Structure formats: structure tokens, C-alpha cells
């Protein structure tokens, strides 16, 4: 069965992963900008990274006939240096017209600090000004509920934000309802040891429904699985979900959201 990988950090993966994803039925991969494992120290570093996301990585994926899309931002973990953040945000518009760019992301919060909120607000304003989709990262573990509420308050208070054009990622059992009830899209990240395991993700689907929600692997440098979406499809089959329902969650829903960007097509 075909599926979309709507959140995968492919710069951290090998070509074997691309081959395995295509073999498993992946029809497109979308790559948000993220933390490199260390704080970048200059605007030049971000310029090179944005070129990697919009030039090199799409070419690498194309070797396996896999469309590659990207999102651009300054990751929340790098938001404490406000001067650098301002310079990076000023750089982003020149890349927004690249043919594989879907929008601004993954923005959000890490430790729910004042500076993180400031930079998040600037990102949201940038997205609204340029009519871009928004992909939001929510904090991990004990900071998730507070961070999700802060993010929802910020987004809801901005008159230019349209909830149907925003996906809030890394939701779990205690945050999925908050996100969906306010009209935003929700993303579940499938990790072997944290975020959502496969059974937990299917539990969330069964509790909150199949509308305006997707699942992703967010495969990166850490313990993660680029085939997590394909494996969760099997988990849904074990629970007796129909082929149509599975296809809706792993393909139709991502296509519906992402097609709001003129750059997305399959």
C-alpha cells in the first residue's frame, strides 16, 4: 500500500533508507528543517543547510524516483540567540520560492522559554506574510502539555493564522484532543522508545478519529525508524482496520493537507 512520509529528516539517513522506503510503498517524503545535533554558529551555516534541503537532498531522493519536499525555519533549540535568529529569518524568504518548499517548519518550542516564544512568533508572522503552511514542533516529555497550550494560545491569537493550514506535530494522548478541537491538524511521531509507539498511535486514532491527523517517522540521527509509517500500517491491519481507513490516514490525509501548498503534487 502506498503512503506519504510527511516528516523525515533525510539528511541524517543513508541511501539504503531511501531504497527501503520506496520498496515499502513511500510515494513522497517531506523534510522539515531541524537541529543538527549542535547549534549552528552563523547565518552562512543556515544558508548552506537550506541549500542542502532545497538542492542536494531532492536530487538524492530523485535517484530513487521519490519526490522530496522541504520546510524551512530556525529550530526551537537554536532560538536563544535572538540576533542570529533575526538574521536567519531574514534569509528564509529567498528560499521560499524553491520548487520543493512547502512552508515554515518545524517551528515551535523546546523548553518553553521566553526567547523561544519570541522566535516562534516571528516565524508565524513570516509564514502568514508569505502565505505559507506551518509545521509546529511540540516539546517532549514533561514540557509537552504546557508547551502545546502555549503554542495553541499564540496561534489562536494571531488573526492571520488559519488552523486548517497548520499541523501541530508530536501529539500524544494528552495533547491530541487539544489540537484537534481547535481546528488544527495533528501529527503523531512514531518512535521505538519515545513519542508514540505503534500501538499507542493506533490507540490515539481509535480515540480521536481519522480526520485531520497523520503519522510520521521523523527519522533523524537518533533512535528512529524510517519505515515506522509502513510498520504502523501493519499494526492497523492487526486491529482490523479496513484498507480504506489505513489508506486515508497514511496517504489521503497527508495529501489533503500538503496539497494546500502549490508546490506539492504527485
Coordinates of C-alpha atoms in Angstrom, one line a residue:
X1 CA 0.0 0.0 0.0
X2 CA 1.3 3.5 -0.8
X3 CA 1.9 6.1 1.8
X4 CA 3.5 9.5 2.4
X5 CA 6.3 10.2 4.8
X6 CA 5.3 13.7 5.9
X7 CA 8.1 14.3 8.4
X8 CA 11.5 12.7 7.8
X9 CA 15.0 14.2 8.4
X10 CA 16.6 12.5 5.4
X11 CA 19.9 14.4 5.7
X12 CA 20.6 12.1 8.6
X13 CA 19.7 8.9 6.7
X14 CA 21.6 6.7 4.2
X15 CA 20.7 5.9 0.7
X16 CA 19.7 2.4 1.9
X17 CA 16.9 4.1 3.8
X18 CA 15.6 5.8 0.6
X19 CA 15.6 2.4 -1.1
X20 CA 13.8 0.7 1.7
X21 CA 11.1 3.4 1.9
X22 CA 10.4 3.3 -1.8
X23 CA 10.2 -0.5 -1.7
X24 CA 7.7 -0.3 1.2
X25 CA 5.4 2.0 -0.8
X26 CA 6.5 5.5 0.1
X27 CA 5.4 8.0 -2.7
X28 CA 6.9 11.2 -1.3
X29 CA 9.0 12.4 1.7
X30 CA 8.7 15.8 3.3
X31 CA 11.7 17.1 5.3
X32 CA 11.4 19.9 7.9
X33 CA 14.4 21.9 9.0
X34 CA 15.7 20.7 12.3
X35 CA 18.6 20.8 14.8
X36 CA 21.8 19.4 13.5
X37 CA 22.8 18.0 16.9
X38 CA 24.8 21.2 17.6
X39 CA 24.0 24.9 17.4
X40 CA 25.0 26.4 14.1
X41 CA 27.1 29.5 14.7
X42 CA 26.4 31.7 11.7
X43 CA 23.9 32.6 9.0
X44 CA 26.2 31.1 6.4
X45 CA 25.7 27.7 8.1
X46 CA 22.0 28.0 7.8
X47 CA 22.3 29.2 4.2
X48 CA 24.2 26.0 3.4
X49 CA 21.7 23.9 5.2
X50 CA 18.7 25.4 3.3
X51 CA 20.6 24.8 0.1
X52 CA 21.0 21.2 1.2
X53 CA 17.3 20.9 1.8
X54 CA 16.3 22.5 -1.5
X55 CA 19.0 21.4 -3.9
X56 CA 21.1 18.4 -2.8
X57 CA 18.5 16.3 -0.9
X58 CA 15.8 16.5 -3.6
X59 CA 18.4 15.3 -6.2
X60 CA 19.4 12.4 -3.9
X61 CA 15.8 11.3 -3.5
X62 CA 15.2 11.6 -7.2
X63 CA 17.7 8.9 -7.8
X64 CA 15.2 6.6 -6.2
X65 CA 12.2 8.2 -8.0
X66 CA 11.0 9.6 -4.7
X67 CA 9.7 13.2 -4.7
X68 CA 11.3 15.2 -1.9
X69 CA 9.8 18.3 -0.3
X70 CA 11.2 20.6 2.5
X71 CA 10.2 23.1 5.2
X72 CA 12.4 25.9 6.3
X73 CA 13.0 27.5 9.7
X74 CA 15.3 28.0 12.7
X75 CA 14.8 25.1 15.1
X76 CA 13.5 26.0 18.6
X77 CA 16.7 24.6 20.1
X78 CA 18.6 27.4 18.4
X79 CA 16.2 30.2 19.4
X80 CA 18.1 31.6 22.4
X81 CA 20.5 33.7 20.2
X82 CA 17.9 36.3 19.2
X83 CA 20.4 38.3 17.0
X84 CA 21.2 35.1 15.0
X85 CA 17.5 34.2 14.8
X86 CA 16.6 37.6 13.3
X87 CA 19.3 37.1 10.6
X88 CA 18.2 33.6 9.8
X89 CA 14.6 34.6 9.5
X90 CA 15.6 37.4 7.2
X91 CA 17.3 34.8 5.0
X92 CA 14.4 32.4 4.7
X93 CA 12.2 34.4 2.1
X94 CA 14.8 34.0 -0.6
X95 CA 14.3 30.2 -0.4
X96 CA 10.5 30.1 -0.2
X97 CA 10.1 30.1 -4.0
X98 CA 12.2 27.0 -4.4
X99 CA 10.0 24.4 -6.1
X100 CA 10.1 21.8 -3.3
X101 CA 9.4 24.2 -0.3
X102 CA 6.1 23.6 1.5
X103 CA 6.2 26.2 4.2
X104 CA 7.7 27.2 7.5
X105 CA 8.7 24.4 9.9
X106 CA 9.3 22.7 12.1
X107 CA 8.9 25.7 14.4
X108 CA 7.7 25.6 17.9
X109 CA 9.1 25.2 21.4
X110 CA 11.7 23.1 23.1
X111 CA 12.0 24.3 26.8
X112 CA 9.1 26.9 26.6
X113 CA 11.5 29.8 27.2
X114 CA 10.7 33.5 26.6
X115 CA 13.2 33.6 23.7
X116 CA 11.7 30.5 22.1
X117 CA 8.3 32.1 22.2
X118 CA 9.6 35.3 20.6
X119 CA 11.2 33.4 17.7
X120 CA 8.1 31.3 17.3
X121 CA 6.0 34.4 17.0
X122 CA 8.4 35.8 14.4
X123 CA 8.2 32.5 12.4
X124 CA 4.4 32.6 12.5
X125 CA 4.4 36.2 11.3
X126 CA 6.8 35.2 8.4
X127 CA 4.5 32.3 7.4
X128 CA 1.4 34.5 7.4
X129 CA 3.1 37.3 5.5
X130 CA 4.2 34.9 2.8
X131 CA 1.1 32.7 2.8
X132 CA 2.9 29.6 3.8
X133 CA 1.8 26.4 5.5
X134 CA 3.1 25.9 9.1
X135 CA 4.5 22.8 10.8
X136 CA 4.9 23.0 14.5
X137 CA 7.2 21.0 16.9
X138 CA 5.8 20.5 20.4
X139 CA 8.2 19.9 23.4
X140 CA 9.0 16.5 24.7
X141 CA 8.1 14.7 27.9
X142 CA 7.1 16.8 30.9
X143 CA 7.1 20.1 28.9
X144 CA 4.7 18.9 26.2
X145 CA 1.3 19.8 27.7
X146 CA 2.5 23.3 28.8
X147 CA 4.2 23.9 25.5
X148 CA 1.3 22.7 23.5
X149 CA -1.0 25.1 25.3
X150 CA 1.4 28.0 24.8
X151 CA 1.6 27.2 21.1
X152 CA -2.1 27.0 20.7
X153 CA -2.6 30.3 22.5
X154 CA -0.1 32.0 20.3
X155 CA -1.5 30.6 17.1
X156 CA -5.1 31.3 18.1
X157 CA -4.4 34.9 19.0
X158 CA -2.9 35.7 15.5
X159 CA -5.7 36.9 13.2
X160 CA -3.8 35.7 10.1
X161 CA -3.4 32.1 11.1
X162 CA -5.8 29.7 9.6
X163 CA -5.9 26.5 11.6
X164 CA -6.6 24.2 8.6
X165 CA -3.2 25.3 7.3
X166 CA -1.3 24.4 10.5
X167 CA -0.2 21.0 11.6
X168 CA 1.0 20.5 15.2
X169 CA 3.3 17.6 15.4
X170 CA 4.4 15.1 18.1
X171 CA 1.0 15.0 19.7
X172 CA 0.3 12.3 22.3
X173 CA -2.7 11.1 24.2
X174 CA -2.9 14.2 26.4
X175 CA -2.5 16.7 23.6
X176 CA -4.2 15.3 20.5
X177 CA -7.6 16.4 21.6
X178 CA -6.5 20.0 22.4
X179 CA -5.0 20.3 19.0
X180 CA -7.9 18.8 17.0
X181 CA -10.6 20.5 19.0
X182 CA -9.3 23.9 17.9
X183 CA -9.3 23.0 14.3
X184 CA -5.6 22.4 13.7
X185 CA -4.2 19.3 12.1
X186 CA -2.3 16.8 14.4
X187 CA 0.8 14.7 13.6
X188 CA 1.9 11.6 15.5
X189 CA 5.6 10.8 15.6
X190 CA 6.4 7.1 15.7
X191 CA 9.5 6.4 17.7
X192 CA 10.6 3.0 19.1
X193 CA 11.4 4.4 22.6
X194 CA 9.7 7.8 22.9
X195 CA 6.9 9.9 21.5
X196 CA 4.4 7.3 20.1
X197 CA 5.0 3.6 19.8
X198 CA 3.0 1.9 17.1
X199 CA 0.3 0.6 19.4
X200 CA -0.1 4.0 21.1
X201 CA -0.5 5.7 17.8
X202 CA -3.3 3.4 16.8
X203 CA -4.9 3.9 20.2
X204 CA -4.9 7.7 19.5
X205 CA -6.5 7.1 16.1
X206 CA -9.2 5.0 17.7
X207 CA -9.9 7.5 20.4
X208 CA -9.7 10.8 18.4
X209 CA -10.7 9.6 14.9
X210 CA -9.1 9.6 11.5
X211 CA -9.8 13.1 10.4
X212 CA -7.1 15.8 10.1
X213 CA -4.4 13.6 11.5
X214 CA -1.3 11.9 10.1
X215 CA 1.6 9.8 11.3
X216 CA 5.3 10.2 10.6
X217 CA 8.6 8.6 11.5
X218 CA 10.6 11.9 12.0
X219 CA 13.6 9.7 11.3
X220 CA 16.8 11.5 12.3
X221 CA 20.2 11.0 14.0
X222 CA 18.7 9.3 17.0
X223 CA 16.9 6.0 17.6
X224 CA 14.2 6.1 14.9
X225 CA 12.9 4.0 12.1
X226 CA 12.3 5.4 8.5
X227 CA 9.9 2.6 7.9
X228 CA 7.7 3.4 11.0
X229 CA 4.7 4.5 9.0
X230 CA 4.7 1.3 6.9
X231 CA 5.0 -0.7 10.1
X232 CA 2.1 1.2 11.7
X233 CA 0.0 0.3 8.7
X234 CA 0.5 -3.3 9.7
X235 CA -0.4 -2.5 13.3
X236 CA -3.7 -1.0 12.0
X237 CA -4.3 -4.2 10.0
X238 CA -3.9 -6.3 13.1
X239 CA -6.6 -4.2 14.7
X240 CA -8.9 -5.0 11.8
X241 CA -9.0 -1.5 10.3
X242 CA -10.1 -1.5 6.7
X243 CA -7.7 -0.9 3.8
X244 CA -9.7 2.3 3.1
X245 CA -9.2 3.6 6.6
X246 CA -5.5 2.8 6.6
X247 CA -5.0 4.5 3.2
X248 CA -6.9 7.6 4.5
X249 CA -4.5 8.0 7.4
X250 CA -1.2 7.3 5.7
X251 CA -1.9 8.8 2.2
X252 CA -5.1 10.7 1.8
X253 CA -4.8 12.8 4.9
X254 CA -1.2 14.0 4.2
X255 CA -2.1 14.7 0.5
X256 CA -5.1 16.7 1.6
X257 CA -3.1 18.9 4.0
X258 CA 0.1 19.2 1.8
X259 CA -1.9 20.0 -1.3
X260 CA -2.7 23.4 0.2
X261 CA 0.8 24.3 -1.0
X262 CA 1.0 25.0 -4.7
X263 CA 4.4 23.2 -4.7
X264 CA 3.0 19.8 -3.7
X265 CA 1.9 17.4 -6.4
X266 CA 2.1 13.7 -7.0

